[in-house]
């Protein structure tokens, strides 16, 4: 029943080490407070949850939805999330999730985006699907670098993005960018050299 479910979630919130890697809450009446508890679990650094299924649960207010989706941004273990038909999969929420897996408001925000989530229910958004595909790379430094280069350097370069960035993060971001461009330049030179080399089969 609902009482037993909330008791279980509160138990997990009190002791995150008890949280299993897979949690299937399909067709349960989570409601506002149930989703808030789930969100708090995802924000907890001790949470080791990797797969969360909340399909076919009751719709909840948009503010609760926003809180829940943004909790994914703080999480570094969750790989699969299914929230279809519970009020979290409409267009507004897809926009929220897009900003979670790749926040383009600043370089620092992009760097701190979620680089772990790889599956989001039956997602119909091409943009989110692309972000999730990038997140499948096991090298999280590569993912962060790829997103920063693509959204802040390859498209258009803006100096104002650097002005509010913390020095430590700025150094790391610029290092990632430098390595990314160096890697691209190296690959391009190798391809040109291979094309000019007679009898090269590669």
Coordinates of N, CA and C in Angstrom, one line a residue:
X1 N 0.8 -1.2 0.0 CA 0.0 0.0 0.0 C 0.9 1.3 0.0
X2 N 0.2 2.4 -0.1 CA 0.9 3.7 -0.1 C 1.7 3.9 1.2
X3 N 1.2 3.5 2.3 CA 1.9 3.7 3.6 C 3.2 2.9 3.6
X4 N 3.1 1.7 3.2 CA 4.3 0.8 3.1 C 5.3 1.3 2.2
X5 N 4.9 1.9 1.0 CA 5.8 2.4 0.1 C 6.6 3.6 0.7
X6 N 5.8 4.5 1.3 CA 6.4 5.7 1.9 C 7.4 5.3 3.0
X7 N 7.0 4.3 3.8 CA 7.9 3.9 4.9 C 9.2 3.3 4.3
X8 N 9.1 2.6 3.2 CA 10.3 2.1 2.5 C 11.2 3.2 2.0
X9 N 10.6 4.2 1.4 CA 11.3 5.3 0.8 C 12.0 6.1 1.9
X10 N 11.3 6.3 3.0 CA 11.8 7.0 4.2 C 13.0 6.3 4.8
X11 N 12.9 4.9 4.8 CA 14.0 4.1 5.3 C 15.2 4.3 4.4
X12 N 15.0 4.3 3.1 CA 16.1 4.5 2.2 C 16.7 5.9 2.4
X13 N 15.9 6.9 2.6 CA 16.4 8.3 2.8 C 17.2 8.3 4.1
X14 N 16.9 7.6 5.1 CA 17.6 7.6 6.4 C 18.9 6.8 6.3
X15 N 18.9 5.8 5.4 CA 20.1 4.9 5.2 C 20.3 4.6 3.8
X16 N 20.9 5.5 3.0 CA 21.1 5.4 1.6 C 21.8 4.1 1.2
X17 N 22.6 3.6 2.1 CA 23.4 2.4 1.7 C 22.5 1.2 1.5
X18 N 21.2 1.2 1.9 CA 20.3 0.2 1.7 C 19.6 0.2 0.3
X19 N 19.8 1.3 -0.4 CA 19.2 1.5 -1.7 C 19.7 0.5 -2.7
X20 N 18.9 -0.3 -3.4 CA 19.4 -1.3 -4.4 C 19.8 -0.5 -5.6
X21 N 20.5 -1.2 -6.5 CA 20.9 -0.6 -7.8 C 19.7 -0.4 -8.7
X22 N 18.7 -1.3 -8.6 CA 17.5 -1.1 -9.4 C 16.2 -1.0 -8.5
X23 N 15.4 0.1 -8.8 CA 14.2 0.3 -8.0 C 13.1 0.5 -9.0
X24 N 12.1 -0.4 -8.9 CA 11.0 -0.4 -9.8 C 9.7 0.0 -9.0
X25 N 9.2 1.2 -9.3 CA 8.1 1.7 -8.7 C 6.9 1.9 -9.6
X26 N 6.9 1.1 -10.7 CA 5.9 1.2 -11.7 C 4.4 1.1 -11.1
X27 N 3.6 2.0 -11.6 CA 2.1 2.0 -11.2 C 1.9 2.2 -9.7
X28 N 2.8 2.8 -9.0 CA 2.6 3.1 -7.6 C 2.1 4.6 -7.5
X29 N 1.4 4.8 -6.4 CA 0.9 6.2 -6.1 C 2.0 7.0 -5.3
X30 N 3.0 7.5 -6.0 CA 4.1 8.2 -5.4 C 3.6 9.5 -4.8
X31 N 2.8 10.3 -5.6 CA 2.3 11.6 -5.2 C 3.5 12.6 -5.0
X32 N 3.2 13.8 -4.5 CA 4.1 14.8 -4.3 C 5.3 14.4 -3.4
X33 N 4.9 13.9 -2.2 CA 5.9 13.6 -1.2 C 6.8 12.4 -1.6
X34 N 6.1 11.5 -2.2 CA 6.9 10.3 -2.7 C 8.0 10.7 -3.7
X35 N 7.6 11.6 -4.6 CA 8.6 12.0 -5.6 C 9.7 12.9 -4.9
X36 N 9.3 13.7 -3.9 CA 10.3 14.5 -3.2 C 11.3 13.6 -2.5
X37 N 10.8 12.6 -1.9 CA 11.8 11.6 -1.2 C 12.7 11.0 -2.2
X38 N 12.1 10.5 -3.4 CA 13.0 10.0 -4.4 C 14.0 11.0 -4.9
X39 N 13.6 12.2 -5.0 CA 14.5 13.3 -5.5 C 15.7 13.5 -4.5
X40 N 15.3 13.5 -3.2 CA 16.3 13.6 -2.1 C 17.3 12.4 -2.1
X41 N 16.8 11.2 -2.5 CA 17.7 10.1 -2.5 C 18.7 10.3 -3.7
X42 N 18.2 10.8 -4.8 CA 19.1 11.0 -6.0 C 20.1 12.1 -5.7
X43 N 19.8 13.0 -4.8 CA 20.8 14.1 -4.5 C 21.8 13.6 -3.5
X44 N 21.5 12.5 -2.8 CA 22.5 12.0 -1.8 C 23.7 11.4 -2.4
X45 N 24.9 11.8 -2.1 CA 26.1 11.3 -2.7 C 26.3 9.8 -2.4
X46 N 25.6 9.3 -1.3 CA 25.8 7.9 -1.0 C 24.8 7.0 -1.8
X47 N 24.0 7.6 -2.6 CA 23.0 6.8 -3.3 C 23.7 6.1 -4.5
X48 N 23.5 4.7 -4.6 CA 24.1 4.0 -5.6 C 23.1 3.5 -6.7
X49 N 21.9 4.1 -6.7 CA 20.9 3.7 -7.6 C 21.3 3.9 -9.1
X50 N 21.1 2.8 -9.9 CA 21.5 2.9 -11.3 C 20.3 2.9 -12.3
X51 N 19.2 2.2 -11.8 CA 18.0 2.1 -12.7 C 16.8 2.4 -11.9
X52 N 16.0 3.4 -12.3 CA 14.8 3.8 -11.6 C 13.6 3.9 -12.5
X53 N 12.6 3.1 -12.2 CA 11.4 3.0 -13.1 C 10.2 3.6 -12.3
X54 N 9.6 4.7 -12.8 CA 8.5 5.3 -12.2 C 7.3 5.5 -13.2
X55 N 7.3 4.5 -14.2 CA 6.3 4.6 -15.2 C 4.9 4.4 -14.7
X56 N 3.9 5.0 -15.3 CA 2.5 4.8 -15.0 C 2.1 5.1 -13.5
X57 N 2.8 6.1 -13.0 CA 2.4 6.6 -11.6 C 1.6 7.9 -11.8
X58 N 0.9 8.3 -10.7 CA 0.0 9.4 -10.8 C 0.8 10.7 -11.1
X59 N 0.2 11.6 -11.9 CA 0.8 12.9 -12.3 C 1.0 13.7 -11.0
X60 N 2.0 14.6 -11.1 CA 2.3 15.5 -9.9 C 2.5 16.9 -10.4
X61 N 2.4 17.9 -9.5 CA 2.6 19.3 -9.9 C 3.9 19.6 -10.6
X62 N 3.9 20.6 -11.4 CA 5.1 20.9 -12.2 C 6.3 21.3 -11.3
X63 N 6.1 22.0 -10.2 CA 7.2 22.3 -9.3 C 7.9 21.1 -8.8
X64 N 7.0 20.1 -8.5 CA 7.6 18.8 -8.0 C 8.4 18.1 -9.1
X65 N 7.8 18.2 -10.3 CA 8.5 17.6 -11.5 C 9.9 18.3 -11.7
X66 N 9.9 19.6 -11.6 CA 11.1 20.4 -11.8 C 12.2 19.9 -10.7
X67 N 11.7 19.8 -9.5 CA 12.6 19.4 -8.4 C 13.2 18.0 -8.7
X68 N 12.3 17.1 -9.1 CA 12.7 15.7 -9.4 C 13.7 15.6 -10.5
X69 N 13.4 16.3 -11.6 CA 14.3 16.2 -12.8 C 15.7 16.9 -12.5
X70 N 15.7 18.0 -11.8 CA 16.9 18.6 -11.4 C 17.8 17.8 -10.4
X71 N 17.1 16.9 -9.7 CA 17.9 16.1 -8.8 C 18.8 15.1 -9.5
X72 N 18.4 14.8 -10.8 CA 19.3 13.9 -11.6 C 20.6 14.6 -11.9
X73 N 20.6 15.9 -12.0 CA 21.8 16.7 -12.3 C 22.9 16.4 -11.2
X74 N 22.5 16.2 -10.0 CA 23.4 16.1 -8.9 C 23.9 14.6 -8.7
X75 N 23.2 13.7 -9.5 CA 23.5 12.3 -9.3 C 24.6 11.8 -10.3
X76 N 25.4 10.9 -9.8 CA 26.5 10.4 -10.7 C 26.5 8.9 -10.9
X77 N 25.4 8.2 -10.5 CA 25.3 6.8 -10.6 C 24.1 6.4 -11.5
X78 N 23.0 7.1 -11.5 CA 21.8 6.8 -12.2 C 22.1 6.7 -13.7
X79 N 21.8 5.5 -14.3 CA 22.0 5.4 -15.8 C 20.7 5.3 -16.6
X80 N 19.7 4.7 -15.9 CA 18.4 4.6 -16.6 C 17.3 5.1 -15.8
X81 N 16.4 6.0 -16.4 CA 15.3 6.6 -15.7 C 14.1 6.5 -16.6
X82 N 13.0 5.9 -16.1 CA 11.7 5.8 -16.8 C 10.6 6.5 -16.0
X83 N 10.1 7.6 -16.6 CA 9.1 8.4 -15.9 C 7.9 8.6 -16.8
X84 N 7.8 7.8 -17.8 CA 6.7 7.9 -18.8 C 5.3 7.9 -18.2
X85 N 4.5 8.7 -18.6 CA 3.0 8.8 -18.2 C 2.8 9.1 -16.8
X86 N 3.8 9.7 -16.1 CA 3.5 10.1 -14.7 C 3.5 11.6 -14.5
X87 N 3.4 12.3 -15.7 CA 3.3 13.8 -15.6 C 4.7 14.4 -15.8
X88 N 5.8 13.6 -16.0 CA 7.1 14.2 -16.1 C 7.7 14.1 -17.6
X89 N 6.9 13.6 -18.5 CA 7.4 13.4 -19.8 C 6.8 14.3 -20.9
X90 N 6.2 15.4 -20.4 CA 5.7 16.4 -21.4 C 6.8 17.3 -21.9
X91 N 6.4 18.2 -22.8 CA 7.4 19.0 -23.5 C 8.3 19.9 -22.5
X92 N 7.6 20.5 -21.5 CA 8.3 21.3 -20.5 C 9.4 20.5 -19.8
X93 N 9.0 19.2 -19.4 CA 9.9 18.4 -18.6 C 11.0 17.9 -19.5
X94 N 10.8 17.7 -20.8 CA 11.8 17.3 -21.7 C 12.9 18.4 -21.8
X95 N 12.4 19.7 -21.8 CA 13.3 20.8 -21.8 C 14.1 20.8 -20.5
X96 N 13.5 20.5 -19.4 CA 14.2 20.5 -18.1 C 15.3 19.4 -18.2
X97 N 14.9 18.2 -18.7 CA 15.9 17.1 -18.7 C 17.1 17.5 -19.7
X98 N 16.7 18.1 -20.8 CA 17.8 18.6 -21.7 C 18.8 19.4 -21.0
X99 N 18.3 20.3 -20.2 CA 19.2 21.2 -19.5 C 20.0 20.5 -18.4
X100 N 19.5 19.4 -17.9 CA 20.2 18.6 -16.9 C 21.4 17.8 -17.5
X101 N 21.2 17.2 -18.7 CA 22.2 16.4 -19.3 C 23.2 17.3 -20.1
X102 N 22.8 18.5 -20.4 CA 23.7 19.4 -21.1 C 23.2 20.9 -20.9
X103 N 23.6 21.5 -19.8 CA 23.2 22.8 -19.5 C 24.1 23.8 -20.2
X104 N 23.6 24.5 -21.2 CA 24.4 25.3 -22.1 C 24.4 26.8 -21.7
X105 N 23.9 27.1 -20.5 CA 23.8 28.5 -20.0 C 25.2 29.1 -19.8
X106 N 26.2 28.3 -19.5 CA 27.6 28.7 -19.3 C 28.5 27.5 -19.4
X107 N 29.8 27.8 -19.6 CA 30.8 26.7 -19.7 C 30.8 25.9 -18.5
X108 N 30.8 26.6 -17.3 CA 30.8 25.9 -16.0 C 29.6 25.0 -15.9
X109 N 28.4 25.5 -16.3 CA 27.2 24.7 -16.2 C 27.3 23.5 -17.1
X110 N 27.8 23.6 -18.3 CA 27.9 22.5 -19.2 C 28.9 21.5 -18.6
X111 N 30.0 22.0 -18.0 CA 31.0 21.1 -17.4 C 30.4 20.3 -16.2
X112 N 29.5 20.9 -15.5 CA 28.9 20.3 -14.3 C 27.6 19.6 -14.6
X113 N 27.2 19.4 -15.9 CA 26.0 18.7 -16.2 C 26.1 17.3 -15.9
X114 N 25.0 16.5 -16.0 CA 25.0 15.1 -15.8 C 25.6 14.4 -17.0
X115 N 26.6 13.6 -16.7 CA 27.3 12.8 -17.7 C 27.2 11.3 -17.5
X116 N 26.1 10.9 -16.8 CA 26.0 9.5 -16.5 C 24.7 8.9 -17.1
X117 N 23.6 9.6 -17.1 CA 22.3 9.1 -17.6 C 22.4 8.7 -19.1
X118 N 22.0 7.5 -19.4 CA 22.1 7.0 -20.8 C 20.8 6.6 -21.4
X119 N 19.8 6.5 -20.5 CA 18.4 6.0 -21.0 C 17.3 6.8 -20.3
X120 N 16.4 7.3 -21.0 CA 15.3 8.0 -20.5 C 14.0 7.5 -21.1
X121 N 13.4 6.4 -20.5 CA 12.2 5.9 -21.0 C 12.1 5.8 -22.5
X122 N 11.0 6.1 -23.1 CA 10.8 6.1 -24.5 C 10.9 7.5 -25.0
X123 N 12.1 8.1 -24.8 CA 12.3 9.5 -25.2 C 12.2 9.8 -26.7
X124 N 11.4 10.8 -27.0 CA 11.2 11.1 -28.4 C 12.0 12.3 -28.8
X125 N 12.7 12.9 -27.9 CA 13.5 14.1 -28.2 C 14.8 13.7 -28.9
X126 N 15.1 14.2 -30.1 CA 16.3 13.8 -30.8 C 17.5 14.5 -30.0
X127 N 17.4 15.7 -29.5 CA 18.4 16.4 -28.8 C 18.8 15.6 -27.6
X128 N 17.9 15.2 -26.8 CA 18.2 14.5 -25.5 C 18.8 13.1 -25.9
X129 N 18.3 12.4 -26.9 CA 18.8 11.2 -27.3 C 20.3 11.3 -27.7
X130 N 20.7 12.4 -28.3 CA 22.1 12.6 -28.7 C 22.9 12.8 -27.4
X131 N 22.4 13.6 -26.4 CA 23.1 13.8 -25.2 C 23.3 12.4 -24.4
X132 N 22.3 11.6 -24.4 CA 22.3 10.3 -23.7 C 23.3 9.4 -24.4
X133 N 23.4 9.5 -25.7 CA 24.4 8.7 -26.5 C 25.8 9.1 -26.1
X134 N 26.0 10.4 -26.0 CA 27.4 10.9 -25.6 C 27.7 10.4 -24.2
X135 N 26.7 10.4 -23.3 CA 26.9 10.0 -21.9 C 27.3 8.5 -21.8
X136 N 27.1 7.7 -22.9 CA 27.4 6.3 -22.8 C 28.9 6.0 -22.8
X137 N 29.7 7.0 -23.2 CA 31.2 6.9 -23.1 C 31.6 6.7 -21.7
X138 N 32.4 5.7 -21.3 CA 32.8 5.5 -19.9 C 33.8 6.6 -19.4
X139 N 34.4 7.3 -20.4 CA 35.3 8.4 -20.0 C 34.6 9.7 -19.8
X140 N 34.3 10.0 -18.5 CA 33.5 11.2 -18.2 C 34.2 12.5 -18.5
X141 N 35.5 12.5 -18.4 CA 36.3 13.7 -18.8 C 36.1 14.0 -20.3
X142 N 36.1 12.9 -21.1 CA 35.8 13.1 -22.6 C 34.4 13.7 -22.8
X143 N 33.5 13.2 -22.1 CA 32.1 13.6 -22.3 C 32.0 15.1 -22.0
X144 N 32.5 15.5 -20.8 CA 32.5 17.0 -20.4 C 33.2 17.8 -21.5
X145 N 34.3 17.4 -21.9 CA 35.1 18.1 -22.9 C 34.3 18.2 -24.2
X146 N 33.7 17.1 -24.6 CA 32.9 17.1 -25.9 C 31.8 18.1 -25.8
X147 N 31.0 18.1 -24.7 CA 29.9 19.0 -24.6 C 30.3 20.4 -24.6
X148 N 31.4 20.7 -23.9 CA 31.9 22.1 -23.8 C 32.4 22.6 -25.1
X149 N 33.2 21.8 -25.8 CA 33.7 22.2 -27.2 C 32.6 22.4 -28.2
X150 N 31.6 21.5 -28.2 CA 30.6 21.5 -29.2 C 29.7 22.7 -29.0
X151 N 29.3 23.0 -27.7 CA 28.3 24.1 -27.5 C 28.9 25.5 -27.3
X152 N 30.2 25.6 -26.9 CA 30.7 26.9 -26.6 C 31.9 27.3 -27.5
X153 N 32.4 26.4 -28.3 CA 33.5 26.7 -29.2 C 33.2 26.4 -30.6
X154 N 32.7 25.2 -30.9 CA 32.4 24.8 -32.3 C 31.3 25.7 -32.9
X155 N 30.2 26.0 -32.1 CA 29.1 26.8 -32.6 C 29.4 28.3 -32.6
X156 N 29.8 28.9 -31.5 CA 30.1 30.3 -31.5 C 31.0 30.5 -30.2
X157 N 32.0 31.3 -30.3 CA 32.9 31.5 -29.2 C 32.5 32.8 -28.5
X158 N 32.2 32.8 -27.2 CA 31.8 34.0 -26.4 C 32.7 34.1 -25.2
X159 N 33.4 35.2 -25.1 CA 34.3 35.4 -23.9 C 33.5 35.7 -22.7
X160 N 32.3 36.2 -22.8 CA 31.5 36.5 -21.6 C 31.2 35.3 -20.8
X161 N 31.3 34.1 -21.4 CA 31.0 32.8 -20.7 C 32.0 32.6 -19.6
X162 N 33.2 33.2 -19.7 CA 34.3 32.9 -18.7 C 34.3 33.8 -17.5
X163 N 33.5 34.9 -17.6 CA 33.7 36.0 -16.6 C 33.3 35.6 -15.1
X164 N 32.3 34.7 -15.0 CA 31.9 34.3 -13.6 C 32.3 32.9 -13.2
X165 N 33.2 32.4 -14.0 CA 33.7 31.0 -13.7 C 34.7 31.0 -12.6
X166 N 34.5 30.0 -11.7 CA 35.5 29.8 -10.6 C 36.9 29.4 -11.2
X167 N 38.0 30.0 -10.7 CA 39.3 29.8 -11.3 C 39.6 28.3 -11.5
X168 N 39.4 27.5 -10.5 CA 39.7 26.1 -10.6 C 39.0 25.4 -11.7
X169 N 37.7 25.7 -11.8 CA 36.9 25.1 -12.9 C 37.4 25.7 -14.3
X170 N 37.7 27.0 -14.3 CA 38.2 27.6 -15.6 C 39.4 26.9 -16.1
X171 N 40.3 26.6 -15.2 CA 41.6 25.9 -15.6 C 41.2 24.5 -16.2
X172 N 40.4 23.8 -15.5 CA 40.0 22.4 -15.9 C 39.3 22.5 -17.3
X173 N 38.4 23.4 -17.4 CA 37.6 23.5 -18.7 C 38.5 23.9 -19.8
X174 N 39.4 24.8 -19.6 CA 40.3 25.2 -20.7 C 41.3 24.1 -21.0
X175 N 41.7 23.3 -20.0 CA 42.5 22.2 -20.3 C 41.8 21.1 -21.1
X176 N 40.5 20.9 -20.8 CA 39.8 19.9 -21.5 C 39.6 20.4 -23.0
X177 N 39.3 21.7 -23.1 CA 39.2 22.3 -24.5 C 40.4 22.1 -25.3
X178 N 41.6 22.5 -24.7 CA 42.9 22.4 -25.4 C 43.1 21.0 -25.8
X179 N 42.9 20.0 -24.9 CA 43.1 18.6 -25.2 C 42.2 18.1 -26.4
X180 N 40.9 18.6 -26.3 CA 40.0 18.3 -27.3 C 40.4 18.7 -28.7
X181 N 40.8 20.0 -28.8 CA 41.2 20.5 -30.1 C 42.5 19.9 -30.5
X182 N 43.4 19.6 -29.6 CA 44.7 19.0 -29.9 C 44.4 17.6 -30.5
X183 N 43.5 16.9 -29.9 CA 43.1 15.5 -30.4 C 42.5 15.6 -31.8
X184 N 41.6 16.6 -32.0 CA 41.0 16.7 -33.3 C 42.0 17.1 -34.4
X185 N 43.0 18.0 -34.0 CA 44.0 18.4 -34.9 C 44.9 17.2 -35.3
X186 N 45.3 16.4 -34.3 CA 46.1 15.2 -34.5 C 45.4 14.2 -35.4
X187 N 44.1 14.0 -35.2 CA 43.4 13.0 -36.0 C 43.3 13.5 -37.5
X188 N 43.1 14.8 -37.6 CA 43.0 15.4 -39.0 C 44.3 15.3 -39.7
X189 N 45.5 15.5 -39.0 CA 46.8 15.4 -39.7 C 47.1 14.0 -40.0
X190 N 46.7 13.0 -39.2 CA 46.9 11.6 -39.5 C 46.1 11.2 -40.7
X191 N 44.9 11.7 -40.8 CA 44.0 11.3 -41.9 C 44.6 11.9 -43.2
X192 N 45.1 13.1 -43.2 CA 45.7 13.7 -44.4 C 47.0 13.0 -44.8
X193 N 47.8 12.6 -43.8 CA 49.0 11.9 -44.1 C 48.7 10.5 -44.7
X194 N 47.7 9.8 -44.2 CA 47.3 8.5 -44.7 C 46.8 8.6 -46.1
X195 N 46.1 9.7 -46.4 CA 45.6 9.9 -47.7 C 46.7 10.2 -48.8
X196 N 47.8 10.8 -48.3 CA 48.9 11.1 -49.2 C 49.9 9.9 -49.4
X197 N 49.8 9.0 -48.5 CA 50.7 7.8 -48.5 C 50.3 6.8 -49.5
X198 N 51.1 6.5 -50.6 CA 50.8 5.6 -51.6 C 50.6 4.2 -51.0
X199 N 49.6 3.5 -51.4 CA 49.4 2.1 -51.0 C 48.9 1.9 -49.6
X200 N 48.5 3.1 -49.0 CA 48.0 3.0 -47.6 C 46.6 2.4 -47.6
X201 N 46.3 1.4 -46.9 CA 45.0 0.7 -46.9 C 44.1 1.2 -45.9
X202 N 44.6 2.1 -45.0 CA 43.7 2.6 -43.9 C 42.9 3.8 -44.3

